[in-house]
Every structure is written in structure tokens, then in C-alpha cells.
mmCIF file of C-alpha atoms in Angstrom:
data_model
loop_
_atom_site.group_PDB
_atom_site.id
_atom_site.type_symbol
_atom_site.label_atom_id
_atom_site.label_comp_id
_atom_site.label_asym_id
_atom_site.label_seq_id
_atom_site.Cartn_x
_atom_site.Cartn_y
_atom_site.Cartn_z
ATOM 1 C CA THR A 1 43.732 209.981 173.641
ATOM 2 C CA GLY A 2 45.814 208.534 176.502
ATOM 3 C CA ASN A 3 44.737 211.165 179.049
ATOM 4 C CA ASN A 4 42.406 209.208 181.326
ATOM 5 C CA SER A 5 43.303 208.582 184.949
ATOM 6 C CA GLN A 6 42.697 205.274 186.693
ATOM 7 C CA THR A 7 39.588 206.750 188.353
ATOM 8 C CA ASN A 8 38.107 207.839 185.039
ATOM 9 C CA ALA A 9 38.847 204.427 183.533
ATOM 10 C CA LEU A 10 37.081 202.797 186.481
ATOM 11 C CA MET A 11 33.974 204.939 185.947
ATOM 12 C CA LEU A 12 33.940 204.189 182.213
ATOM 13 C CA LEU A 13 34.176 200.461 182.892
ATOM 14 C CA LEU A 14 31.301 200.613 185.355
ATOM 15 C CA LYS A 15 29.217 202.420 182.711
ATOM 16 C CA SER A 16 30.014 199.741 180.125
ATOM 17 C CA PHE A 17 29.102 196.769 182.345
ATOM 18 C CA VAL A 18 25.948 197.932 184.139
ATOM 19 C CA GLY A 19 22.912 197.989 181.848
ATOM 20 C CA THR A 20 19.841 195.805 181.420
ATOM 21 C CA GLY A 21 21.582 192.548 182.293
ATOM 22 C CA VAL A 22 21.257 193.106 186.031
ATOM 23 C CA LEU A 23 17.448 193.298 185.692
ATOM 24 C CA PHE A 24 17.332 189.946 183.875
ATOM 25 C CA LEU A 25 19.333 188.218 186.623
ATOM 26 C CA PRO A 26 16.495 187.631 189.163
ATOM 27 C CA ARG A 27 14.522 185.652 186.562
ATOM 28 C CA ALA A 28 17.765 183.887 185.648
ATOM 29 C CA TYR A 29 18.152 182.934 189.339
ATOM 30 C CA LEU A 30 14.714 181.315 189.082
ATOM 31 C CA ASN A 31 15.971 179.312 186.092
ATOM 32 C CA GLY A 32 19.154 178.260 187.878
ATOM 33 C CA GLY A 33 18.263 178.080 191.566
ATOM 34 C CA MET A 34 19.784 180.096 194.414
ATOM 35 C CA ILE A 35 22.966 178.130 195.200
ATOM 36 C CA PHE A 36 23.696 177.120 191.611
ATOM 37 C CA SER A 37 23.221 180.677 190.342
ATOM 38 C CA ASN A 38 25.497 182.252 192.953
ATOM 39 C CA VAL A 39 28.257 179.720 192.312
ATOM 40 C CA VAL A 40 28.028 180.020 188.517
ATOM 41 C CA LEU A 41 27.868 183.839 188.545
ATOM 42 C CA PHE A 42 30.990 183.957 190.717
ATOM 43 C CA ALA A 43 32.771 181.476 188.431
ATOM 44 C CA VAL A 44 31.747 183.459 185.321
ATOM 45 C CA ALA A 45 33.131 186.631 186.918
ATOM 46 C CA ILE A 46 36.523 184.995 187.645
ATOM 47 C CA LEU A 47 36.776 183.410 184.198
ATOM 48 C CA SER A 48 35.713 186.655 182.508
ATOM 49 C CA TYR A 49 38.338 188.642 184.402
ATOM 50 C CA TYR A 50 41.034 186.152 183.409
ATOM 51 C CA CYS A 51 40.082 186.407 179.733
ATOM 52 C CA PHE A 52 39.836 190.204 179.899
ATOM 53 C CA VAL A 53 43.369 190.361 181.316
ATOM 54 C CA LEU A 54 44.647 188.093 178.530
ATOM 55 C CA LEU A 55 43.075 190.424 175.997
ATOM 56 C CA VAL A 56 44.521 193.645 177.452
ATOM 57 C CA THR A 57 47.930 192.028 177.966
ATOM 58 C CA THR A 58 47.953 191.106 174.279
ATOM 59 C CA ARG A 59 46.977 194.683 173.428
ATOM 60 C CA LEU A 60 50.107 195.975 175.223
ATOM 61 C CA ARG A 61 52.191 193.919 172.763
ATOM 62 C CA VAL A 62 50.076 194.073 169.602
ATOM 63 C CA ASP A 63 48.704 197.354 168.269
ATOM 64 C CA GLY A 64 45.157 197.644 167.012
ATOM 65 C CA SER A 65 41.579 196.839 167.881
ATOM 66 C CA PHE A 66 40.232 193.442 168.964
ATOM 67 C CA GLY A 67 39.746 192.433 165.337
ATOM 68 C CA ASP A 68 43.120 193.837 164.256
ATOM 69 C CA MET A 69 44.915 191.733 166.866
ATOM 70 C CA GLY A 70 43.175 188.592 165.639
ATOM 71 C CA GLY A 71 44.159 189.460 162.062
ATOM 72 C CA ILE A 72 47.808 190.038 162.964
ATOM 73 C CA LEU A 73 48.203 186.873 165.030
ATOM 74 C CA TYR A 74 46.141 184.470 162.906
ATOM 75 C CA GLY A 75 45.183 186.071 159.632
ATOM 76 C CA LYS A 76 42.179 187.778 158.076
ATOM 77 C CA TRP A 77 39.813 184.878 158.773
ATOM 78 C CA LEU A 78 39.978 185.452 162.551
ATOM 79 C CA ARG A 79 39.674 189.201 162.116
ATOM 80 C CA TYR A 80 36.428 188.722 160.196
ATOM 81 C CA LEU A 81 35.208 186.182 162.746
ATOM 82 C CA ILE A 82 35.817 188.589 165.634
ATOM 83 C CA LEU A 83 34.121 191.450 163.804
ATOM 84 C CA PHE A 84 31.149 189.209 163.005
ATOM 85 C CA SER A 85 30.862 188.221 166.687
ATOM 86 C CA ILE A 86 30.974 191.869 167.781
ATOM 87 C CA VAL A 87 28.260 192.837 165.295
ATOM 88 C CA LEU A 88 26.143 189.834 166.324
ATOM 89 C CA SER A 89 26.488 190.624 170.029
ATOM 90 C CA GLN A 90 25.674 194.325 169.607
ATOM 91 C CA ILE A 91 22.607 193.555 167.494
ATOM 92 C CA GLY A 92 21.533 191.053 170.176
ATOM 93 C CA PHE A 93 22.029 193.646 172.915
ATOM 94 C CA VAL A 94 20.031 196.228 170.967
ATOM 95 C CA ALA A 95 17.169 193.799 170.327
ATOM 96 C CA ALA A 96 17.069 192.874 174.026
ATOM 97 C CA TYR A 97 17.121 196.573 174.953
ATOM 98 C CA ILE A 98 14.185 197.264 172.619
ATOM 99 C CA VAL A 99 12.098 194.444 174.127
ATOM 100 C CA PHE A 100 13.017 195.520 177.658
ATOM 101 C CA THR A 101 11.944 199.102 176.980
ATOM 102 C CA SER A 102 8.717 197.965 175.314
ATOM 103 C CA LYS A 103 7.657 195.770 178.225
ATOM 104 C CA ASN A 104 8.356 198.473 180.811
ATOM 105 C CA LEU A 105 6.661 201.223 178.805
ATOM 106 C CA GLN A 106 3.621 198.992 178.327
ATOM 107 C CA ALA A 107 3.379 198.464 182.098
ATOM 108 C CA PHE A 108 3.901 202.183 182.699
ATOM 109 C CA ILE A 109 1.125 203.199 180.271
ATOM 110 C CA LEU A 110 -1.293 200.688 181.813
ATOM 111 C CA ALA A 111 -0.520 201.960 185.301
ATOM 112 C CA VAL A 112 -0.850 205.686 184.657
ATOM 113 C CA SER A 113 -4.079 205.206 182.669
ATOM 114 C CA ASP A 114 -5.628 202.903 185.313
ATOM 115 C CA CYS A 115 -5.680 200.080 182.750
ATOM 116 C CA LYS A 116 -7.803 202.134 180.333
ATOM 117 C CA THR A 117 -5.064 202.442 177.712
ATOM 118 C CA SER A 118 -2.799 199.714 176.411
ATOM 119 C CA ILE A 119 -0.286 199.691 173.575
ATOM 120 C CA SER A 120 0.845 196.326 172.255
ATOM 121 C CA ILE A 121 4.515 195.320 172.276
ATOM 122 C CA PRO A 122 4.830 195.303 168.450
ATOM 123 C CA TYR A 123 3.610 198.916 168.251
ATOM 124 C CA LEU A 124 6.036 199.990 170.982
ATOM 125 C CA ILE A 125 8.869 198.281 169.096
ATOM 126 C CA LEU A 126 7.819 200.105 165.935
ATOM 127 C CA MET A 127 7.739 203.451 167.767
ATOM 128 C CA GLN A 128 11.259 202.910 169.077
ATOM 129 C CA MET A 129 12.491 202.005 165.616
ATOM 130 C CA VAL A 130 11.209 205.341 164.297
ATOM 131 C CA ILE A 131 13.129 207.132 167.073
ATOM 132 C CA PHE A 132 16.367 205.224 166.389
ATOM 133 C CA LEU A 133 16.379 205.744 162.613
ATOM 134 C CA PRO A 134 17.614 209.382 162.719
ATOM 135 C CA PHE A 135 20.147 208.502 165.450
ATOM 136 C CA SER A 136 21.594 205.839 163.152
ATOM 137 C CA LEU A 137 22.690 208.567 160.723
ATOM 138 C CA LEU A 138 25.156 210.052 163.228
ATOM 139 C CA ARG A 139 28.768 209.449 162.159
ATOM 140 C CA ASP A 140 30.411 210.759 165.352
ATOM 141 C CA ILE A 141 29.979 208.609 168.465
ATOM 142 C CA GLY A 142 30.881 211.628 170.604
ATOM 143 C CA LYS A 143 27.481 213.147 169.779
ATOM 144 C CA LEU A 144 25.860 210.274 171.685
ATOM 145 C CA GLY A 145 27.851 210.955 174.853
ATOM 146 C CA PHE A 146 25.191 213.134 176.486
ATOM 147 C CA THR A 147 22.623 210.335 176.239
ATOM 148 C CA ALA A 148 24.941 207.922 178.081
ATOM 149 C CA LEU A 149 25.428 210.352 180.978
ATOM 150 C CA ILE A 150 21.677 210.809 181.466
ATOM 151 C CA ALA A 151 21.117 207.065 181.135
ATOM 152 C CA ASP A 152 23.668 206.310 183.875
ATOM 153 C CA ALA A 153 21.881 208.600 186.324
ATOM 154 C CA PHE A 154 18.491 206.991 185.613
ATOM 155 C CA ILE A 155 19.927 203.453 185.922
ATOM 156 C CA LEU A 156 21.448 204.313 189.313
ATOM 157 C CA ILE A 157 18.079 205.608 190.558
ATOM 158 C CA GLY A 158 16.303 202.497 189.273
ATOM 159 C CA LEU A 159 18.702 200.008 190.888
ATOM 160 C CA ALA A 160 18.709 201.854 194.215
ATOM 161 C CA TYR A 161 14.915 201.825 194.392
ATOM 162 C CA LEU A 162 14.705 198.159 193.347
ATOM 163 C CA PHE A 163 17.103 197.157 196.121
ATOM 164 C CA TYR A 164 15.143 199.269 198.611
ATOM 165 C CA TYR A 165 11.881 197.574 197.633
ATOM 166 C CA ASP A 166 13.450 194.099 197.760
ATOM 167 C CA ILE A 167 14.473 194.720 201.368
ATOM 168 C CA ILE A 168 10.956 195.942 202.275
ATOM 169 C CA THR A 169 9.347 192.907 200.597
ATOM 170 C CA LEU A 170 11.646 190.457 202.381
ATOM 171 C CA ASN A 171 11.056 192.186 205.710
ATOM 172 C CA THR A 172 7.268 192.123 205.225
ATOM 173 C CA ASN A 173 6.649 188.765 203.554
ATOM 174 C CA GLY A 174 9.755 186.796 204.443
ATOM 175 C CA LEU A 175 11.624 184.468 202.105
ATOM 176 C CA ALA A 176 9.705 183.486 198.955
ATOM 177 C CA ASP A 177 9.404 179.967 197.513
ATOM 178 C CA ILE A 178 12.960 179.687 196.201
ATOM 179 C CA ILE A 179 14.779 176.527 195.124
ATOM 180 C CA MET A 180 18.475 175.761 195.392
ATOM 181 C CA PHE A 181 18.871 174.117 191.965
ATOM 182 C CA ASN A 182 16.492 174.040 189.000
ATOM 183 C CA GLU A 183 16.973 170.748 187.178
ATOM 184 C CA THR A 184 14.864 171.853 184.216
ATOM 185 C CA ASN A 185 16.113 175.308 183.167
ATOM 186 C CA TRP A 186 19.575 175.657 184.745
ATOM 187 C CA THR A 187 21.290 176.016 181.354
ATOM 188 C CA LEU A 188 19.391 179.264 180.717
ATOM 189 C CA PHE A 189 21.129 180.857 183.688
ATOM 190 C CA ILE A 190 24.581 180.388 182.162
ATOM 191 C CA GLY A 191 23.752 182.326 179.004
ATOM 192 C CA THR A 192 22.150 185.157 180.978
ATOM 193 C CA ALA A 193 25.116 185.361 183.365
ATOM 194 C CA ILE A 194 27.489 185.742 180.420
ATOM 195 C CA PHE A 195 25.166 188.321 178.828
ATOM 196 C CA THR A 196 25.304 190.337 182.062
ATOM 197 C CA PHE A 197 29.070 190.851 181.722
ATOM 198 C CA GLU A 198 28.492 192.562 178.377
ATOM 199 C CA GLY A 199 31.296 195.145 178.371
ATOM 200 C CA ILE A 200 34.097 193.421 176.455
ATOM 201 C CA GLY A 201 33.594 195.646 173.399
ATOM 202 C CA LEU A 202 34.820 198.654 175.389
ATOM 203 C CA ILE A 203 37.722 196.964 177.202
ATOM 204 C CA ILE A 204 40.413 197.899 174.671
ATOM 205 C CA PRO A 205 39.172 201.451 173.932
ATOM 206 C CA ILE A 206 39.146 202.237 177.672
ATOM 207 C CA GLN A 207 42.621 200.734 178.115
ATOM 208 C CA GLU A 208 43.906 202.859 175.229
ATOM 209 C CA SER A 209 42.438 205.978 176.820
ATOM 210 C CA MET A 210 44.590 205.640 179.978
ATOM 211 C CA LYS A 211 47.777 207.543 180.735
ATOM 212 C CA GLN A 212 49.234 204.332 182.203
ATOM 213 C CA PRO A 213 47.589 201.450 180.309
ATOM 214 C CA GLU A 214 49.809 198.904 182.050
ATOM 215 C CA LYS A 215 47.815 199.570 185.263
ATOM 216 C CA PHE A 216 44.530 198.698 183.573
ATOM 217 C CA PRO A 217 44.358 195.089 184.941
ATOM 218 C CA ARG A 218 44.342 196.441 188.509
ATOM 219 C CA VAL A 219 41.508 198.854 187.687
ATOM 220 C CA LEU A 220 39.647 196.073 185.909
ATOM 221 C CA LEU A 221 39.976 193.810 188.974
ATOM 222 C CA LEU A 222 38.373 196.448 191.198
ATOM 223 C CA VAL A 223 35.535 196.942 188.722
ATOM 224 C CA MET A 224 34.928 193.186 188.458
ATOM 225 C CA VAL A 225 34.711 192.927 192.247
ATOM 226 C CA ILE A 226 32.214 195.822 192.394
ATOM 227 C CA ILE A 227 29.940 194.556 189.616
ATOM 228 C CA THR A 228 30.080 190.935 190.823
ATOM 229 C CA VAL A 229 28.897 192.050 194.278
ATOM 230 C CA LEU A 230 26.225 194.222 192.643
ATOM 231 C CA PHE A 231 25.000 191.480 190.299
ATOM 232 C CA THR A 232 24.884 188.722 192.912
ATOM 233 C CA THR A 233 23.205 191.007 195.449
ATOM 234 C CA MET A 234 20.510 192.233 193.055
ATOM 235 C CA GLY A 235 19.906 188.782 191.591
ATOM 236 C CA ALA A 236 19.789 186.907 194.897
ATOM 237 C CA PHE A 237 17.767 189.493 196.839
ATOM 238 C CA SER A 238 15.146 189.948 194.116
ATOM 239 C CA TYR A 239 14.756 186.198 193.610
ATOM 240 C CA ALA A 240 14.530 185.706 197.385
ATOM 241 C CA ALA A 241 11.799 188.361 197.511
ATOM 242 C CA TYR A 242 9.616 187.111 194.637
ATOM 243 C CA GLY A 243 10.529 183.428 194.145
ATOM 244 C CA SER A 244 8.580 181.599 191.456
ATOM 245 C CA LYS A 245 6.652 184.789 190.622
ATOM 246 C CA THR A 246 9.800 186.597 189.457
ATOM 247 C CA GLU A 247 9.167 188.322 186.130
ATOM 248 C CA THR A 248 11.587 188.329 183.189
ATOM 249 C CA VAL A 249 12.195 192.039 183.913
ATOM 250 C CA VAL A 250 12.145 192.267 187.707
ATOM 251 C CA LEU A 251 10.786 195.829 187.735
ATOM 252 C CA LEU A 252 7.439 194.316 186.749
ATOM 253 C CA ASN A 253 7.306 192.592 190.155
ATOM 254 C CA LEU A 254 6.974 195.946 191.888
ATOM 255 C CA PRO A 255 3.404 197.166 192.592
ATOM 256 C CA GLN A 256 2.174 198.711 189.352
ATOM 257 C CA ASP A 257 -0.288 201.018 191.132
ATOM 258 C CA ASN A 258 2.539 202.796 192.980
ATOM 259 C CA ARG A 259 3.439 206.141 191.376
ATOM 260 C CA MET A 260 7.038 205.943 192.553
ATOM 261 C CA VAL A 261 7.368 202.528 190.932
ATOM 262 C CA ASN A 262 5.836 203.910 187.743
ATOM 263 C CA THR A 263 8.369 206.751 187.778
ATOM 264 C CA VAL A 264 11.277 204.348 188.275
ATOM 265 C CA GLN A 265 10.026 202.139 185.441
ATOM 266 C CA PHE A 266 9.746 205.135 183.151
ATOM 267 C CA LEU A 267 13.213 206.461 184.055
ATOM 268 C CA TYR A 268 14.865 203.069 183.578
ATOM 269 C CA SER A 269 13.055 202.595 180.266
ATOM 270 C CA LEU A 270 14.179 206.057 179.200
ATOM 271 C CA ALA A 271 17.738 205.195 180.264
ATOM 272 C CA ILE A 272 17.816 202.083 178.075
ATOM 273 C CA LEU A 273 16.108 203.964 175.253
ATOM 274 C CA LEU A 274 18.900 206.564 175.388
ATOM 275 C CA SER A 275 21.571 203.840 175.557
ATOM 276 C CA THR A 276 20.348 201.917 172.516
ATOM 277 C CA PRO A 277 21.774 204.253 169.805
ATOM 278 C CA LEU A 278 25.174 203.920 171.488
ATOM 279 C CA GLN A 279 24.890 200.130 171.461
ATOM 280 C CA VAL A 280 23.969 199.905 167.777
ATOM 281 C CA PHE A 281 26.754 202.294 166.708
ATOM 282 C CA PRO A 282 29.621 199.694 166.700
ATOM 283 C CA ALA A 283 27.548 197.196 164.703
ATOM 284 C CA ILE A 284 26.703 199.814 162.076
ATOM 285 C CA ARG A 285 30.244 201.165 161.859
ATOM 286 C CA ILE A 286 31.921 197.751 161.547
ATOM 287 C CA ALA A 287 29.472 196.392 158.959
ATOM 288 C CA GLU A 288 29.528 199.627 156.967
ATOM 289 C CA THR A 289 33.333 199.786 156.900
ATOM 290 C CA GLU A 290 33.601 196.212 155.641
ATOM 291 C CA LEU A 291 30.886 196.528 152.972
ATOM 292 C CA PHE A 292 31.601 200.017 151.596
ATOM 293 C CA THR A 293 35.138 200.728 150.414
ATOM 294 C CA ARG A 294 34.499 204.321 149.269
ATOM 295 C CA SER A 295 33.705 207.369 151.386
ATOM 296 C CA GLY A 296 30.387 209.121 150.918
ATOM 297 C CA LYS A 297 31.610 212.450 152.271
ATOM 298 C CA TYR A 298 31.747 214.031 148.811
ATOM 299 C CA ASN A 299 29.513 211.565 146.980
ATOM 300 C CA PRO A 300 25.783 211.860 147.830
ATOM 301 C CA TYR A 301 24.966 208.588 146.032
ATOM 302 C CA ILE A 302 27.347 206.536 148.215
ATOM 303 C CA LYS A 303 26.285 208.455 151.317
ATOM 304 C CA TRP A 304 22.640 207.558 150.775
ATOM 305 C CA GLN A 305 23.550 203.958 150.083
ATOM 306 C CA LYS A 306 25.170 203.941 153.524
ATOM 307 C CA ASN A 307 22.172 205.706 155.060
ATOM 308 C CA ILE A 308 19.801 203.078 153.674
ATOM 309 C CA PHE A 309 22.099 200.359 155.006
ATOM 310 C CA ARG A 310 22.034 202.003 158.454
ATOM 311 C CA PHE A 311 18.233 202.072 158.327
ATOM 312 C CA PHE A 312 18.284 198.384 157.414
ATOM 313 C CA ILE A 313 20.395 197.525 160.490
ATOM 314 C CA VAL A 314 17.993 199.371 162.802
ATOM 315 C CA MET A 315 14.961 197.705 161.186
ATOM 316 C CA MET A 316 16.642 194.310 161.494
ATOM 317 C CA CYS A 317 17.194 194.903 165.233
ATOM 318 C CA ALA A 318 13.510 195.808 165.578
ATOM 319 C CA ALA A 319 12.464 192.687 163.664
ATOM 320 C CA ILE A 320 14.623 190.454 165.890
ATOM 321 C CA ALA A 321 13.151 192.155 168.965
ATOM 322 C CA TRP A 322 9.654 191.524 167.594
ATOM 323 C CA GLY A 323 10.432 187.826 167.180
ATOM 324 C CA GLY A 324 12.008 187.421 170.633
ATOM 325 C CA ALA A 325 9.591 189.578 172.623
ATOM 326 C CA ASP A 326 7.526 186.677 174.010
ATOM 327 C CA ASN A 327 10.565 184.798 175.366
ATOM 328 C CA LEU A 328 12.915 187.531 176.513
ATOM 329 C CA ASP A 329 14.769 185.422 179.087
ATOM 330 C CA LYS A 330 15.485 182.712 176.500
ATOM 331 C CA PHE A 331 16.467 185.338 173.925
ATOM 332 C CA VAL A 332 18.954 186.938 176.339
ATOM 333 C CA ALA A 333 20.460 183.525 177.127
ATOM 334 C CA LEU A 334 20.767 182.824 173.388
ATOM 335 C CA VAL A 335 22.652 186.083 172.796
ATOM 336 C CA GLY A 336 24.947 185.333 175.725
ATOM 337 C CA ASN A 337 25.758 181.846 174.452
ATOM 338 C CA PHE A 338 26.259 182.419 170.736
ATOM 339 C CA ALA A 339 27.595 185.981 170.646
ATOM 340 C CA CYS A 340 29.344 186.610 173.969
ATOM 341 C CA ILE A 341 31.026 183.257 174.620
ATOM 342 C CA PRO A 342 33.338 183.468 171.560
ATOM 343 C CA LEU A 343 34.250 187.108 172.279
ATOM 344 C CA VAL A 344 35.019 186.581 175.959
ATOM 345 C CA TYR A 345 36.150 182.972 176.322
ATOM 346 C CA ILE A 346 37.486 181.760 172.959
ATOM 347 C CA TYR A 347 39.271 184.518 171.011
ATOM 348 C CA PRO A 348 41.302 186.081 173.884
ATOM 349 C CA VAL A 349 42.733 182.752 175.090
ATOM 350 C CA SER A 350 43.822 181.471 171.699
ATOM 351 C CA LYS A 351 47.605 181.277 171.279
ATOM 352 C CA PRO A 352 49.146 182.303 167.937
ATOM 353 C CA ARG A 353 50.476 179.446 165.855
ATOM 354 C CA ARG A 354 52.371 181.477 163.304
ATOM 355 C CA PRO A 355 56.086 180.580 163.499
ATOM 356 C CA ASP A 356 57.172 184.234 163.243
ATOM 357 C CA VAL A 357 55.250 185.217 166.389
ATOM 358 C CA ASP A 358 56.756 184.483 169.815
ATOM 359 C CA GLU A 359 56.531 185.858 173.334
ATOM 360 C CA ASP A 360 59.413 188.285 172.890
ATOM 361 C CA THR A 361 58.189 189.805 169.646
ATOM 362 C CA VAL A 362 56.519 193.200 169.789
ATOM 363 C CA LEU A 363 54.167 193.522 166.831
ATOM 364 C CA THR A 364 52.785 196.661 165.320
ATOM 365 C CA LEU A 365 50.311 197.254 162.552
ATOM 366 C CA ASP A 366 51.729 197.883 159.087
#
């Protein structure tokens, strides 16, 4: 609506960037090695910021969404390619979220029942799918806003406690068996690092919401500094504390017989559970808009066709999560490489080759 201040934009950006990715980073540090991982994460942050600025600068001159801009500057083929990449990335995020929640809930149930009760990962994935199906029918993203606010509070509690426990572990046990460079699995770190900076889908909407959108790059720079410090600190400290024993989700390295740890695991799992419907919303909306040309507002037949399609998207996310559950770190790296790299590093830096588009032309949508 163009009413947001720079402070509000900063808070929205922080919400869009900080999710599950930070908890995958310690294991990614194990794959990359301490020095290599720090250098690459810093380089990814700089390159990401540069590409983000290119994208928002283009938005000041070309009206429309990410996909609309690609369509105006290159044609429909790039618009469809961008939309496909967004859908692919969001489905990948949702699948990773589902696996993350399943693993943490499984550990939580084992802990609180003193190992007497265990629910397998496939059943936990199925349970989440049942929860998400009614949420997928929501047509107004604003109705999911309350879940994001609660999720942010739980994530903050979880990260604060994890950092606290890392410091205690390092103080008690000293530096773990870390390596500086992992010759075998270093490529996995790159994909996970790119996955961690997962907020590009909200860059343009947040810029559009500002009273002074031309000041967005300055706000974005501050946010990138904050999250880069946060990501490197959490990744490096947790890897230094647990070394080769670092789990794919670092919360599982905390003592599972500690009630406070169990509470933190449950709250973080609940936070990601509440965030998942918000993550799947763009994928559903984009795919639905492209496949269905008629509105179902006054036509129950079309509306239920769309509802069944929405159910299909949620079930597909659950199926992908089921398939990737045993290799979550590799799955996250795969999503980062194939879905996030085009969105962040390829599409924004492409220069238009149409002869009727130049630097001094201000374009608007027809």
C-alpha cells in the first residue's frame, strides 16, 4: 500500500530471511569446513545483495512483479521461467520445512515419553499434510499473518537458546574436532548457503510497501549485514561446539533429556509448522492463476477444481518431503542450487536485448 516506514520494511525483511536455513548451516559447515564455509557464506551474502539491488533498481523503472518484469524486458518465455522457478523454490522450501518439523517432533516425542513412544517420519509427514490441507483453501494471504507473528517469536526464542547452549558447550568441552576445508563434500555447502538467503520472493512486495521505495537498497544493506553476522555466528559456533557429530538439524545436538531443550525444539517446530502455509501460498497462487483462466467465485464446479488442485500441491510437497527425509542436508543443497540460483543470480543480472528498451526508458505495464 506504500505506507511502510524504513523500520517496518527492515523488520519484514528480517522475517523473510530468517527461517530454517540457519539451523541447517552448522551441518553445512561440517560439509564445507570452517574457513571455506565462512569465506563462501560471506561471498554469497555480497553477491546476493548485489543481485537484490539490481532487481529492486529494475523495479523502480519497470512496473510489475518479478515475473512481469521478465515478461516486459524479454518476453513471455522469461516470465514463465521466473514463475516456474518461484514455484519450484517455494515447493522445495515447504518440503524442507515439513522434514525439519518431522525430525524435531520425533525427537520431542521420544524425549517426553522417555523413549517409550516413537512416531515414524512418514507418519509425521502425513499428519502435517492433513493440517495443511484446510489452510491451502485460504484465498487471502492476510489471514495467515497471525501465524507468521507467532512463528517469529518462537524462532527468536529457539535461536537465542541455541546460541546460549553453544557457548556453554564450548566453555565446558573446548573446541570440537573441526576441519578447515572438507575436500569431499564442500559443494554441498554452497547450495545450503544459497538456500539460507531464501527471501528473494518477498523483496519486491516489501519494496512496494514502502513510502520511499528508493531508500530500499539502504535498508536491504543493513538487513544483509545483520543476517550475515547471524548466519556466520550460528553456523561457526555450532560447528565449533559439535564438530563431526553435528546433526543435519543442529537442535538435535542439544541434550534430548533436558526439558528446556525439549520445549525449544517444540516451539521451533511449531514455528516452522505455522510458517509452512505461508510458504506454500505463492506456489499455489501462481500455478492456479496460470492453469485456471476462469474465476470460481460464482461457479462451484470451477471452485472445487481449484480446491482439488490446491490439495494436490500440498500432497506433492508431502511426497517430496517423504522422498528427501533421509538426506535432508543434500535435499536442502539441491533446492538451493536448482531453484534459488536462477532466481537470485541469473534473472536479476540479465540485461534486456530488445532494441526498444534502453536505460532512459521508463516502462509500465499495459
